[in-house]
Amino acid sequence: MVNSPLTSPVFARPDHAPVEWLLWEGLTPYEKSLAFMEARAEAIAKGEARECVLLVEHPPLYTGGTSAAPGDLLDRRFPVFETGRGGQYTYHGPGQRVAYVMLDLKARKQDVRAFVNALEAWVIEALQAFNLRGFTDPDRVGVWVKRPDRGEGFEDKIAAIGIRLRKWVSFHGIAFNVEPDLSHFAGIVPCGIKEQRFGVTSLVDLGLPVGMDDADIALRAAFARVFGD
């Protein structure tokens, strides 16, 4: 379980090469971000481009990962995209910060599990900026927070994680719930988890008066603590 503060970057590049950050304003079509990721990952693998983190919001849509079960798509109320990332069904939409992470694991650490752990640690570090304690569970993907207000043993997911690697360069990444319409998650079984005590939440749902800019500041600061500048 990942839940403790970091004292030094755990997934940094030895050469400290800087990562490029891009912010696309407005609602980005999913196809546009996918095309960008694939092209950038290929360029990184060839040594022709810097590593990159792309921050976007999408219009409402569902994506299915390589483990998605057809029965977990309950309502095709929004467009559905089958992807090559790991994981099951998830939702993207306005008010959710999607961070697409294109990193060269050959230059960092060629360890897929360690990379996923680092992505989880990134979100957990960012949550600390809002005095929230996030955690992971080996039986459930993503980053979670406890919800004693909903009952004993209740926990909600605040961020989903799904990645793909090509030539040891990552793409896809994290989906961090800032202020999405949580009712939109009802069209799927998020990440295949059916137990009623496990739900979905957001920063605003937890009573925090924050916006996307606040989340971006927290994510960027936390990224440096996990992956280096």
JSON list of N, CA, C and O in Angstrom, two decimals, residues 149-204:
[
{"chain": "A", "resi": 149, "resn": "ASP", "atom": "N", "xyz": [-18.03, 9.11, 6.65]},
{"chain": "A", "resi": 149, "resn": "ASP", "atom": "CA", "xyz": [-19.32, 9.79, 6.63]},
{"chain": "A", "resi": 149, "resn": "ASP", "atom": "C", "xyz": [-20.39, 8.96, 5.94]},
{"chain": "A", "resi": 149, "resn": "ASP", "atom": "O", "xyz": [-21.60, 9.15, 6.18]},
{"chain": "A", "resi": 150, "resn": "ARG", "atom": "N", "xyz": [-19.98, 8.03, 5.07]},
{"chain": "A", "resi": 150, "resn": "ARG", "atom": "CA", "xyz": [-20.93, 7.16, 4.37]},
{"chain": "A", "resi": 150, "resn": "ARG", "atom": "C", "xyz": [-21.16, 5.85, 5.09]},
{"chain": "A", "resi": 150, "resn": "ARG", "atom": "O", "xyz": [-22.11, 5.13, 4.77]},
{"chain": "A", "resi": 151, "resn": "GLY", "atom": "N", "xyz": [-20.31, 5.55, 6.07]},
{"chain": "A", "resi": 151, "resn": "GLY", "atom": "CA", "xyz": [-20.48, 4.31, 6.83]},
{"chain": "A", "resi": 151, "resn": "GLY", "atom": "C", "xyz": [-19.14, 3.63, 7.06]},
{"chain": "A", "resi": 151, "resn": "GLY", "atom": "O", "xyz": [-18.15, 3.91, 6.38]},
{"chain": "A", "resi": 152, "resn": "GLU", "atom": "N", "xyz": [-19.11, 2.73, 7.98]},
{"chain": "A", "resi": 152, "resn": "GLU", "atom": "CA", "xyz": [-17.88, 2.02, 8.31]},
{"chain": "A", "resi": 152, "resn": "GLU", "atom": "C", "xyz": [-17.44, 1.14, 7.13]},
{"chain": "A", "resi": 152, "resn": "GLU", "atom": "O", "xyz": [-18.24, 0.41, 6.55]},
{"chain": "A", "resi": 153, "resn": "GLY", "atom": "N", "xyz": [-16.18, 1.24, 6.78]},
{"chain": "A", "resi": 153, "resn": "GLY", "atom": "CA", "xyz": [-15.64, 0.43, 5.69]},
{"chain": "A", "resi": 153, "resn": "GLY", "atom": "C", "xyz": [-15.86, 1.00, 4.31]},
{"chain": "A", "resi": 153, "resn": "GLY", "atom": "O", "xyz": [-15.44, 0.40, 3.32]},
{"chain": "A", "resi": 154, "resn": "PHE", "atom": "N", "xyz": [-16.49, 2.18, 4.20]},
{"chain": "A", "resi": 154, "resn": "PHE", "atom": "CA", "xyz": [-16.75, 2.77, 2.88]},
{"chain": "A", "resi": 154, "resn": "PHE", "atom": "C", "xyz": [-15.51, 3.53, 2.40]},
{"chain": "A", "resi": 154, "resn": "PHE", "atom": "O", "xyz": [-14.86, 4.25, 3.18]},
{"chain": "A", "resi": 155, "resn": "GLU", "atom": "N", "xyz": [-15.21, 3.36, 1.12]},
{"chain": "A", "resi": 155, "resn": "GLU", "atom": "CA", "xyz": [-14.06, 4.01, 0.50]},
{"chain": "A", "resi": 155, "resn": "GLU", "atom": "C", "xyz": [-14.45, 4.43, -0.90]},
{"chain": "A", "resi": 155, "resn": "GLU", "atom": "O", "xyz": [-15.21, 3.73, -1.59]},
{"chain": "A", "resi": 156, "resn": "ASP", "atom": "N", "xyz": [-13.93, 5.57, -1.34]},
{"chain": "A", "resi": 156, "resn": "ASP", "atom": "CA", "xyz": [-14.23, 6.08, -2.68]},
{"chain": "A", "resi": 156, "resn": "ASP", "atom": "C", "xyz": [-12.95, 6.30, -3.46]},
{"chain": "A", "resi": 156, "resn": "ASP", "atom": "O", "xyz": [-11.93, 6.76, -2.92]},
{"chain": "A", "resi": 157, "resn": "LYS", "atom": "N", "xyz": [-13.02, 6.03, -4.75]},
{"chain": "A", "resi": 157, "resn": "LYS", "atom": "CA", "xyz": [-11.89, 6.28, -5.64]},
{"chain": "A", "resi": 157, "resn": "LYS", "atom": "C", "xyz": [-11.90, 7.75, -6.05]},
{"chain": "A", "resi": 157, "resn": "LYS", "atom": "O", "xyz": [-12.92, 8.29, -6.46]},
{"chain": "A", "resi": 158, "resn": "ILE", "atom": "N", "xyz": [-10.71, 8.37, -5.97]},
{"chain": "A", "resi": 158, "resn": "ILE", "atom": "CA", "xyz": [-10.59, 9.77, -6.38]},
{"chain": "A", "resi": 158, "resn": "ILE", "atom": "C", "xyz": [-9.73, 9.91, -7.63]},
{"chain": "A", "resi": 158, "resn": "ILE", "atom": "O", "xyz": [-9.76, 10.95, -8.29]},
{"chain": "A", "resi": 159, "resn": "ALA", "atom": "N", "xyz": [-9.01, 8.86, -8.00]},
{"chain": "A", "resi": 159, "resn": "ALA", "atom": "CA", "xyz": [-8.20, 8.91, -9.22]},
{"chain": "A", "resi": 159, "resn": "ALA", "atom": "C", "xyz": [-8.05, 7.52, -9.80]},
{"chain": "A", "resi": 159, "resn": "ALA", "atom": "O", "xyz": [-7.80, 6.56, -9.07]},
{"chain": "A", "resi": 160, "resn": "ALA", "atom": "N", "xyz": [-8.19, 7.43, -11.11]},
{"chain": "A", "resi": 160, "resn": "ALA", "atom": "CA", "xyz": [-8.00, 6.18, -11.84]},
{"chain": "A", "resi": 160, "resn": "ALA", "atom": "C", "xyz": [-6.64, 6.22, -12.54]},
{"chain": "A", "resi": 160, "resn": "ALA", "atom": "O", "xyz": [-6.14, 7.29, -12.89]},
{"chain": "A", "resi": 161, "resn": "ILE", "atom": "N", "xyz": [-6.06, 5.04, -12.74]},
{"chain": "A", "resi": 161, "resn": "ILE", "atom": "CA", "xyz": [-4.76, 4.93, -13.37]},
{"chain": "A", "resi": 161, "resn": "ILE", "atom": "C", "xyz": [-4.81, 3.84, -14.44]},
{"chain": "A", "resi": 161, "resn": "ILE", "atom": "O", "xyz": [-5.31, 2.74, -14.18]},
{"chain": "A", "resi": 162, "resn": "GLY", "atom": "N", "xyz": [-4.31, 4.15, -15.61]},
{"chain": "A", "resi": 162, "resn": "GLY", "atom": "CA", "xyz": [-4.22, 3.16, -16.68]},
{"chain": "A", "resi": 162, "resn": "GLY", "atom": "C", "xyz": [-3.08, 3.55, -17.61]},
{"chain": "A", "resi": 162, "resn": "GLY", "atom": "O", "xyz": [-2.99, 4.70, -18.03]},
{"chain": "A", "resi": 163, "resn": "ILE", "atom": "N", "xyz": [-2.21, 2.62, -17.92]},
{"chain": "A", "resi": 163, "resn": "ILE", "atom": "CA", "xyz": [-1.05, 2.94, -18.74]},
{"chain": "A", "resi": 163, "resn": "ILE", "atom": "C", "xyz": [-0.89, 1.95, -19.89]},
{"chain": "A", "resi": 163, "resn": "ILE", "atom": "O", "xyz": [-1.46, 0.87, -19.88]},
{"chain": "A", "resi": 164, "resn": "ARG", "atom": "N", "xyz": [-0.07, 2.37, -20.83]},
{"chain": "A", "resi": 164, "resn": "ARG", "atom": "CA", "xyz": [0.39, 1.49, -21.90]},
{"chain": "A", "resi": 164, "resn": "ARG", "atom": "C", "xyz": [1.85, 1.81, -22.15]},
{"chain": "A", "resi": 164, "resn": "ARG", "atom": "O", "xyz": [2.27, 2.97, -22.01]},
{"chain": "A", "resi": 165, "resn": "LEU", "atom": "N", "xyz": [2.62, 0.82, -22.51]},
{"chain": "A", "resi": 165, "resn": "LEU", "atom": "CA", "xyz": [4.02, 1.02, -22.83]},
{"chain": "A", "resi": 165, "resn": "LEU", "atom": "C", "xyz": [4.28, 0.57, -24.26]},
{"chain": "A", "resi": 165, "resn": "LEU", "atom": "O", "xyz": [3.74, -0.44, -24.72]},
{"chain": "A", "resi": 166, "resn": "ARG", "atom": "N", "xyz": [5.11, 1.33, -24.96]},
{"chain": "A", "resi": 166, "resn": "ARG", "atom": "CA", "xyz": [5.57, 0.96, -26.29]},
{"chain": "A", "resi": 166, "resn": "ARG", "atom": "C", "xyz": [7.05, 1.33, -26.36]},
{"chain": "A", "resi": 166, "resn": "ARG", "atom": "O", "xyz": [7.39, 2.50, -26.17]},
{"chain": "A", "resi": 167, "resn": "LYS", "atom": "N", "xyz": [7.89, 0.33, -26.59]},
{"chain": "A", "resi": 167, "resn": "LYS", "atom": "CA", "xyz": [9.34, 0.54, -26.60]},
{"chain": "A", "resi": 167, "resn": "LYS", "atom": "C", "xyz": [9.80, 1.17, -25.29]},
{"chain": "A", "resi": 167, "resn": "LYS", "atom": "O", "xyz": [10.71, 2.00, -25.28]},
{"chain": "A", "resi": 168, "resn": "TRP", "atom": "N", "xyz": [9.14, 0.80, -24.21]},
{"chain": "A", "resi": 168, "resn": "TRP", "atom": "CA", "xyz": [9.46, 1.28, -22.86]},
{"chain": "A", "resi": 168, "resn": "TRP", "atom": "C", "xyz": [9.16, 2.77, -22.67]},
{"chain": "A", "resi": 168, "resn": "TRP", "atom": "O", "xyz": [9.63, 3.39, -21.71]},
{"chain": "A", "resi": 169, "resn": "VAL", "atom": "N", "xyz": [8.34, 3.34, -23.55]},
{"chain": "A", "resi": 169, "resn": "VAL", "atom": "CA", "xyz": [7.84, 4.70, -23.33]},
{"chain": "A", "resi": 169, "resn": "VAL", "atom": "C", "xyz": [6.37, 4.59, -22.94]},
{"chain": "A", "resi": 169, "resn": "VAL", "atom": "O", "xyz": [5.60, 3.88, -23.60]},
{"chain": "A", "resi": 170, "resn": "SER", "atom": "N", "xyz": [5.99, 5.28, -21.89]},
{"chain": "A", "resi": 170, "resn": "SER", "atom": "CA", "xyz": [4.62, 5.20, -21.39]},
{"chain": "A", "resi": 170, "resn": "SER", "atom": "C", "xyz": [3.71, 6.18, -22.11]},
{"chain": "A", "resi": 170, "resn": "SER", "atom": "O", "xyz": [4.15, 7.22, -22.60]},
{"chain": "A", "resi": 171, "resn": "PHE", "atom": "N", "xyz": [2.43, 5.83, -22.18]},
{"chain": "A", "resi": 171, "resn": "PHE", "atom": "CA", "xyz": [1.41, 6.81, -22.47]},
{"chain": "A", "resi": 171, "resn": "PHE", "atom": "C", "xyz": [0.12, 6.40, -21.78]},
{"chain": "A", "resi": 171, "resn": "PHE", "atom": "O", "xyz": [0.12, 5.44, -21.03]},
{"chain": "A", "resi": 172, "resn": "HIS", "atom": "N", "xyz": [-0.95, 7.19, -21.94]},
{"chain": "A", "resi": 172, "resn": "HIS", "atom": "CA", "xyz": [-2.10, 7.21, -21.04]},
{"chain": "A", "resi": 172, "resn": "HIS", "atom": "C", "xyz": [-1.62, 7.73, -19.68]},
{"chain": "A", "resi": 172, "resn": "HIS", "atom": "O", "xyz": [-0.65, 8.49, -19.64]},
{"chain": "A", "resi": 173, "resn": "GLY", "atom": "N", "xyz": [-2.26, 7.41, -18.57]},
{"chain": "A", "resi": 173, "resn": "GLY", "atom": "CA", "xyz": [-1.80, 8.01, -17.32]},
{"chain": "A", "resi": 173, "resn": "GLY", "atom": "C", "xyz": [-2.84, 7.99, -16.22]},
{"chain": "A", "resi": 173, "resn": "GLY", "atom": "O", "xyz": [-3.32, 6.92, -15.84]},
{"chain": "A", "resi": 174, "resn": "ILE", "atom": "N", "xyz": [-3.21, 9.18, -15.70]},
{"chain": "A", "resi": 174, "resn": "ILE", "atom": "CA", "xyz": [-4.12, 9.26, -14.56]},
{"chain": "A", "resi": 174, "resn": "ILE", "atom": "C", "xyz": [-5.33, 10.12, -14.89]},
{"chain": "A", "resi": 174, "resn": "ILE", "atom": "O", "xyz": [-5.27, 10.99, -15.76]},
{"chain": "A", "resi": 175, "resn": "ALA", "atom": "N", "xyz": [-6.42, 9.87, -14.19]},
{"chain": "A", "resi": 175, "resn": "ALA", "atom": "CA", "xyz": [-7.63, 10.68, -14.27]},
{"chain": "A", "resi": 175, "resn": "ALA", "atom": "C", "xyz": [-7.99, 11.07, -12.84]},
{"chain": "A", "resi": 175, "resn": "ALA", "atom": "O", "xyz": [-8.37, 10.22, -12.03]},
{"chain": "A", "resi": 176, "resn": "PHE", "atom": "N", "xyz": [-7.85, 12.35, -12.53]},
{"chain": "A", "resi": 176, "resn": "PHE", "atom": "CA", "xyz": [-7.96, 12.88, -11.17]},
{"chain": "A", "resi": 176, "resn": "PHE", "atom": "C", "xyz": [-9.26, 13.67, -11.06]},
{"chain": "A", "resi": 176, "resn": "PHE", "atom": "O", "xyz": [-9.48, 14.65, -11.78]},
{"chain": "A", "resi": 177, "resn": "ASN", "atom": "N", "xyz": [-10.15, 13.25, -10.18]},
{"chain": "A", "resi": 177, "resn": "ASN", "atom": "CA", "xyz": [-11.48, 13.84, -10.07]},
{"chain": "A", "resi": 177, "resn": "ASN", "atom": "C", "xyz": [-11.44, 15.13, -9.24]},
{"chain": "A", "resi": 177, "resn": "ASN", "atom": "O", "xyz": [-11.29, 15.08, -8.02]},
{"chain": "A", "resi": 178, "resn": "VAL", "atom": "N", "xyz": [-11.58, 16.24, -9.93]},
{"chain": "A", "resi": 178, "resn": "VAL", "atom": "CA", "xyz": [-11.63, 17.54, -9.26]},
{"chain": "A", "resi": 178, "resn": "VAL", "atom": "C", "xyz": [-13.08, 17.93, -9.01]},
{"chain": "A", "resi": 178, "resn": "VAL", "atom": "O", "xyz": [-13.50, 18.08, -7.87]},
{"chain": "A", "resi": 179, "resn": "GLU", "atom": "N", "xyz": [-13.85, 18.08, -10.09]},
{"chain": "A", "resi": 179, "resn": "GLU", "atom": "CA", "xyz": [-15.27, 18.43, -9.95]},
{"chain": "A", "resi": 179, "resn": "GLU", "atom": "C", "xyz": [-16.08, 17.87, -11.12]},
{"chain": "A", "resi": 179, "resn": "GLU", "atom": "O", "xyz": [-16.83, 18.60, -11.77]},
{"chain": "A", "resi": 180, "resn": "PRO", "atom": "N", "xyz": [-15.96, 16.59, -11.42]},
{"chain": "A", "resi": 180, "resn": "PRO", "atom": "CA", "xyz": [-16.79, 16.03, -12.49]},
{"chain": "A", "resi": 180, "resn": "PRO", "atom": "C", "xyz": [-18.21, 15.77, -12.01]},
{"chain": "A", "resi": 180, "resn": "PRO", "atom": "O", "xyz": [-18.48, 15.77, -10.79]},
{"chain": "A", "resi": 181, "resn": "ASP", "atom": "N", "xyz": [-19.12, 15.55, -12.94]},
{"chain": "A", "resi": 181, "resn": "ASP", "atom": "CA", "xyz": [-20.48, 15.12, -12.61]},
{"chain": "A", "resi": 181, "resn": "ASP", "atom": "C", "xyz": [-20.41, 13.64, -12.24]},
{"chain": "A", "resi": 181, "resn": "ASP", "atom": "O", "xyz": [-20.29, 12.78, -13.12]},
{"chain": "A", "resi": 182, "resn": "LEU", "atom": "N", "xyz": [-20.47, 13.33, -10.97]},
{"chain": "A", "resi": 182, "resn": "LEU", "atom": "CA", "xyz": [-20.30, 11.95, -10.52]},
{"chain": "A", "resi": 182, "resn": "LEU", "atom": "C", "xyz": [-21.42, 11.04, -10.98]},
{"chain": "A", "resi": 182, "resn": "LEU", "atom": "O", "xyz": [-21.23, 9.81, -11.05]},
{"chain": "A", "resi": 183, "resn": "SER", "atom": "N", "xyz": [-22.57, 11.60, -11.35]},
{"chain": "A", "resi": 183, "resn": "SER", "atom": "CA", "xyz": [-23.65, 10.74, -11.86]},
{"chain": "A", "resi": 183, "resn": "SER", "atom": "C", "xyz": [-23.28, 10.09, -13.18]},
{"chain": "A", "resi": 183, "resn": "SER", "atom": "O", "xyz": [-23.85, 9.06, -13.55]},
{"chain": "A", "resi": 184, "resn": "HIS", "atom": "N", "xyz": [-22.32, 10.66, -13.90]},
{"chain": "A", "resi": 184, "resn": "HIS", "atom": "CA", "xyz": [-21.91, 10.09, -15.18]},
{"chain": "A", "resi": 184, "resn": "HIS", "atom": "C", "xyz": [-21.20, 8.75, -15.02]},
{"chain": "A", "resi": 184, "resn": "HIS", "atom": "O", "xyz": [-21.12, 7.98, -15.97]},
{"chain": "A", "resi": 185, "resn": "PHE", "atom": "N", "xyz": [-20.67, 8.48, -13.84]},
{"chain": "A", "resi": 185, "resn": "PHE", "atom": "CA", "xyz": [-20.03, 7.19, -13.61]},
{"chain": "A", "resi": 185, "resn": "PHE", "atom": "C", "xyz": [-21.05, 6.05, -13.56]},
{"chain": "A", "resi": 185, "resn": "PHE", "atom": "O", "xyz": [-20.67, 4.88, -13.62]},
{"chain": "A", "resi": 186, "resn": "ALA", "atom": "N", "xyz": [-22.33, 6.37, -13.45]},
{"chain": "A", "resi": 186, "resn": "ALA", "atom": "CA", "xyz": [-23.36, 5.34, -13.33]},
{"chain": "A", "resi": 186, "resn": "ALA", "atom": "C", "xyz": [-23.53, 4.55, -14.62]},
{"chain": "A", "resi": 186, "resn": "ALA", "atom": "O", "xyz": [-24.15, 3.48, -14.60]},
{"chain": "A", "resi": 187, "resn": "GLY", "atom": "N", "xyz": [-22.99, 5.02, -15.73]},
{"chain": "A", "resi": 187, "resn": "GLY", "atom": "CA", "xyz": [-23.10, 4.29, -16.98]},
{"chain": "A", "resi": 187, "resn": "GLY", "atom": "C", "xyz": [-22.15, 3.11, -17.09]},
{"chain": "A", "resi": 187, "resn": "GLY", "atom": "O", "xyz": [-22.25, 2.32, -18.04]},
{"chain": "A", "resi": 188, "resn": "ILE", "atom": "N", "xyz": [-21.24, 2.98, -16.13]},
{"chain": "A", "resi": 188, "resn": "ILE", "atom": "CA", "xyz": [-20.27, 1.88, -16.13]},
{"chain": "A", "resi": 188, "resn": "ILE", "atom": "C", "xyz": [-20.14, 1.32, -14.72]},
{"chain": "A", "resi": 188, "resn": "ILE", "atom": "O", "xyz": [-20.60, 1.93, -13.76]},
{"chain": "A", "resi": 189, "resn": "VAL", "atom": "N", "xyz": [-19.52, 0.16, -14.62]},
{"chain": "A", "resi": 189, "resn": "VAL", "atom": "CA", "xyz": [-19.02, -0.32, -13.34]},
{"chain": "A", "resi": 189, "resn": "VAL", "atom": "C", "xyz": [-17.57, 0.14, -13.30]},
{"chain": "A", "resi": 189, "resn": "VAL", "atom": "O", "xyz": [-16.71, -0.46, -13.96]},
{"chain": "A", "resi": 190, "resn": "PRO", "atom": "N", "xyz": [-17.28, 1.23, -12.58]},
{"chain": "A", "resi": 190, "resn": "PRO", "atom": "CA", "xyz": [-15.93, 1.80, -12.65]},
{"chain": "A", "resi": 190, "resn": "PRO", "atom": "C", "xyz": [-14.86, 0.79, -12.25]},
{"chain": "A", "resi": 190, "resn": "PRO", "atom": "O", "xyz": [-14.88, 0.24, -11.15]},
{"chain": "A", "resi": 191, "resn": "CYS", "atom": "N", "xyz": [-13.97, 0.51, -13.19]},
{"chain": "A", "resi": 191, "resn": "CYS", "atom": "CA", "xyz": [-12.86, -0.41, -12.96]},
{"chain": "A", "resi": 191, "resn": "CYS", "atom": "C", "xyz": [-13.33, -1.79, -12.50]},
{"chain": "A", "resi": 191, "resn": "CYS", "atom": "O", "xyz": [-12.58, -2.53, -11.86]},
{"chain": "A", "resi": 192, "resn": "GLY", "atom": "N", "xyz": [-14.57, -2.14, -12.82]},
{"chain": "A", "resi": 192, "resn": "GLY", "atom": "CA", "xyz": [-15.07, -3.48, -12.53]},
{"chain": "A", "resi": 192, "resn": "GLY", "atom": "C", "xyz": [-15.40, -3.75, -11.07]},
{"chain": "A", "resi": 192, "resn": "GLY", "atom": "O", "xyz": [-15.65, -4.90, -10.69]},
{"chain": "A", "resi": 193, "resn": "ILE", "atom": "N", "xyz": [-15.45, -2.70, -10.23]},
{"chain": "A", "resi": 193, "resn": "ILE", "atom": "CA", "xyz": [-15.67, -2.89, -8.80]},
{"chain": "A", "resi": 193, "resn": "ILE", "atom": "C", "xyz": [-17.15, -2.70, -8.49]},
{"chain": "A", "resi": 193, "resn": "ILE", "atom": "O", "xyz": [-17.70, -1.61, -8.64]},
{"chain": "A", "resi": 194, "resn": "LYS", "atom": "N", "xyz": [-17.80, -3.78, -8.08]},
{"chain": "A", "resi": 194, "resn": "LYS", "atom": "CA", "xyz": [-19.25, -3.78, -7.92]},
{"chain": "A", "resi": 194, "resn": "LYS", "atom": "C", "xyz": [-19.71, -3.60, -6.48]},
{"chain": "A", "resi": 194, "resn": "LYS", "atom": "O", "xyz": [-20.89, -3.33, -6.25]},
{"chain": "A", "resi": 195, "resn": "GLU", "atom": "N", "xyz": [-18.86, -3.77, -5.49]},
{"chain": "A", "resi": 195, "resn": "GLU", "atom": "CA", "xyz": [-19.29, -3.68, -4.10]},
{"chain": "A", "resi": 195, "resn": "GLU", "atom": "C", "xyz": [-19.79, -2.27, -3.79]},
{"chain": "A", "resi": 195, "resn": "GLU", "atom": "O", "xyz": [-19.15, -1.28, -4.12]},
{"chain": "A", "resi": 196, "resn": "GLN", "atom": "N", "xyz": [-20.94, -2.19, -3.10]},
{"chain": "A", "resi": 196, "resn": "GLN", "atom": "CA", "xyz": [-21.58, -0.92, -2.84]},
{"chain": "A", "resi": 196, "resn": "GLN", "atom": "C", "xyz": [-20.75, -0.01, -1.94]},
{"chain": "A", "resi": 196, "resn": "GLN", "atom": "O", "xyz": [-20.89, 1.22, -2.01]},
{"chain": "A", "resi": 197, "resn": "ARG", "atom": "N", "xyz": [-19.90, -0.58, -1.12]},
{"chain": "A", "resi": 197, "resn": "ARG", "atom": "CA", "xyz": [-19.14, 0.28, -0.19]},
{"chain": "A", "resi": 197, "resn": "ARG", "atom": "C", "xyz": [-17.96, 0.95, -0.89]},
{"chain": "A", "resi": 197, "resn": "ARG", "atom": "O", "xyz": [-17.28, 1.76, -0.27]},
{"chain": "A", "resi": 198, "resn": "PHE", "atom": "N", "xyz": [-17.73, 0.64, -2.16]},
{"chain": "A", "resi": 198, "resn": "PHE", "atom": "CA", "xyz": [-16.67, 1.28, -2.93]},
{"chain": "A", "resi": 198, "resn": "PHE", "atom": "C", "xyz": [-17.30, 2.16, -4.00]},
{"chain": "A", "resi": 198, "resn": "PHE", "atom": "O", "xyz": [-17.96, 1.66, -4.92]},
{"chain": "A", "resi": 199, "resn": "GLY", "atom": "N", "xyz": [-17.11, 3.47, -3.88]},
{"chain": "A", "resi": 199, "resn": "GLY", "atom": "CA", "xyz": [-17.71, 4.39, -4.83]},
{"chain": "A", "resi": 199, "resn": "GLY", "atom": "C", "xyz": [-16.68, 5.29, -5.49]},
{"chain": "A", "resi": 199, "resn": "GLY", "atom": "O", "xyz": [-15.50, 4.96, -5.57]},
{"chain": "A", "resi": 200, "resn": "VAL", "atom": "N", "xyz": [-17.15, 6.43, -5.99]},
{"chain": "A", "resi": 200, "resn": "VAL", "atom": "CA", "xyz": [-16.30, 7.40, -6.68]},
{"chain": "A", "resi": 200, "resn": "VAL", "atom": "C", "xyz": [-16.55, 8.77, -6.05]},
{"chain": "A", "resi": 200, "resn": "VAL", "atom": "O", "xyz": [-17.69, 9.12, -5.73]},
{"chain": "A", "resi": 201, "resn": "THR", "atom": "N", "xyz": [-15.49, 9.53, -5.87]},
{"chain": "A", "resi": 201, "resn": "THR", "atom": "CA", "xyz": [-15.62, 10.86, -5.29]},
{"chain": "A", "resi": 201, "resn": "THR", "atom": "C", "xyz": [-14.75, 11.85, -6.04]},
{"chain": "A", "resi": 201, "resn": "THR", "atom": "O", "xyz": [-14.09, 11.51, -7.02]},
{"chain": "A", "resi": 202, "resn": "SER", "atom": "N", "xyz": [-14.74, 13.08, -5.58]},
{"chain": "A", "resi": 202, "resn": "SER", "atom": "CA", "xyz": [-13.93, 14.15, -6.16]},
{"chain": "A", "resi": 202, "resn": "SER", "atom": "C", "xyz": [-13.52, 15.11, -5.05]},
{"chain": "A", "resi": 202, "resn": "SER", "atom": "O", "xyz": [-14.03, 15.04, -3.93]},
{"chain": "A", "resi": 203, "resn": "LEU", "atom": "N", "xyz": [-12.62, 16.01, -5.38]},
{"chain": "A", "resi": 203, "resn": "LEU", "atom": "CA", "xyz": [-12.21, 17.01, -4.39]},
{"chain": "A", "resi": 203, "resn": "LEU", "atom": "C", "xyz": [-13.40, 17.84, -3.92]},
{"chain": "A", "resi": 203, "resn": "LEU", "atom": "O", "xyz": [-13.59, 18.08, -2.72]},
{"chain": "A", "resi": 204, "resn": "VAL", "atom": "N", "xyz": [-14.23, 18.28, -4.87]},
{"chain": "A", "resi": 204, "resn": "VAL", "atom": "CA", "xyz": [-15.38, 19.10, -4.51]},
{"chain": "A", "resi": 204, "resn": "VAL", "atom": "C", "xyz": [-16.42, 18.29, -3.75]},
{"chain": "A", "resi": 204, "resn": "VAL", "atom": "O", "xyz": [-17.04, 18.77, -2.79]}
]
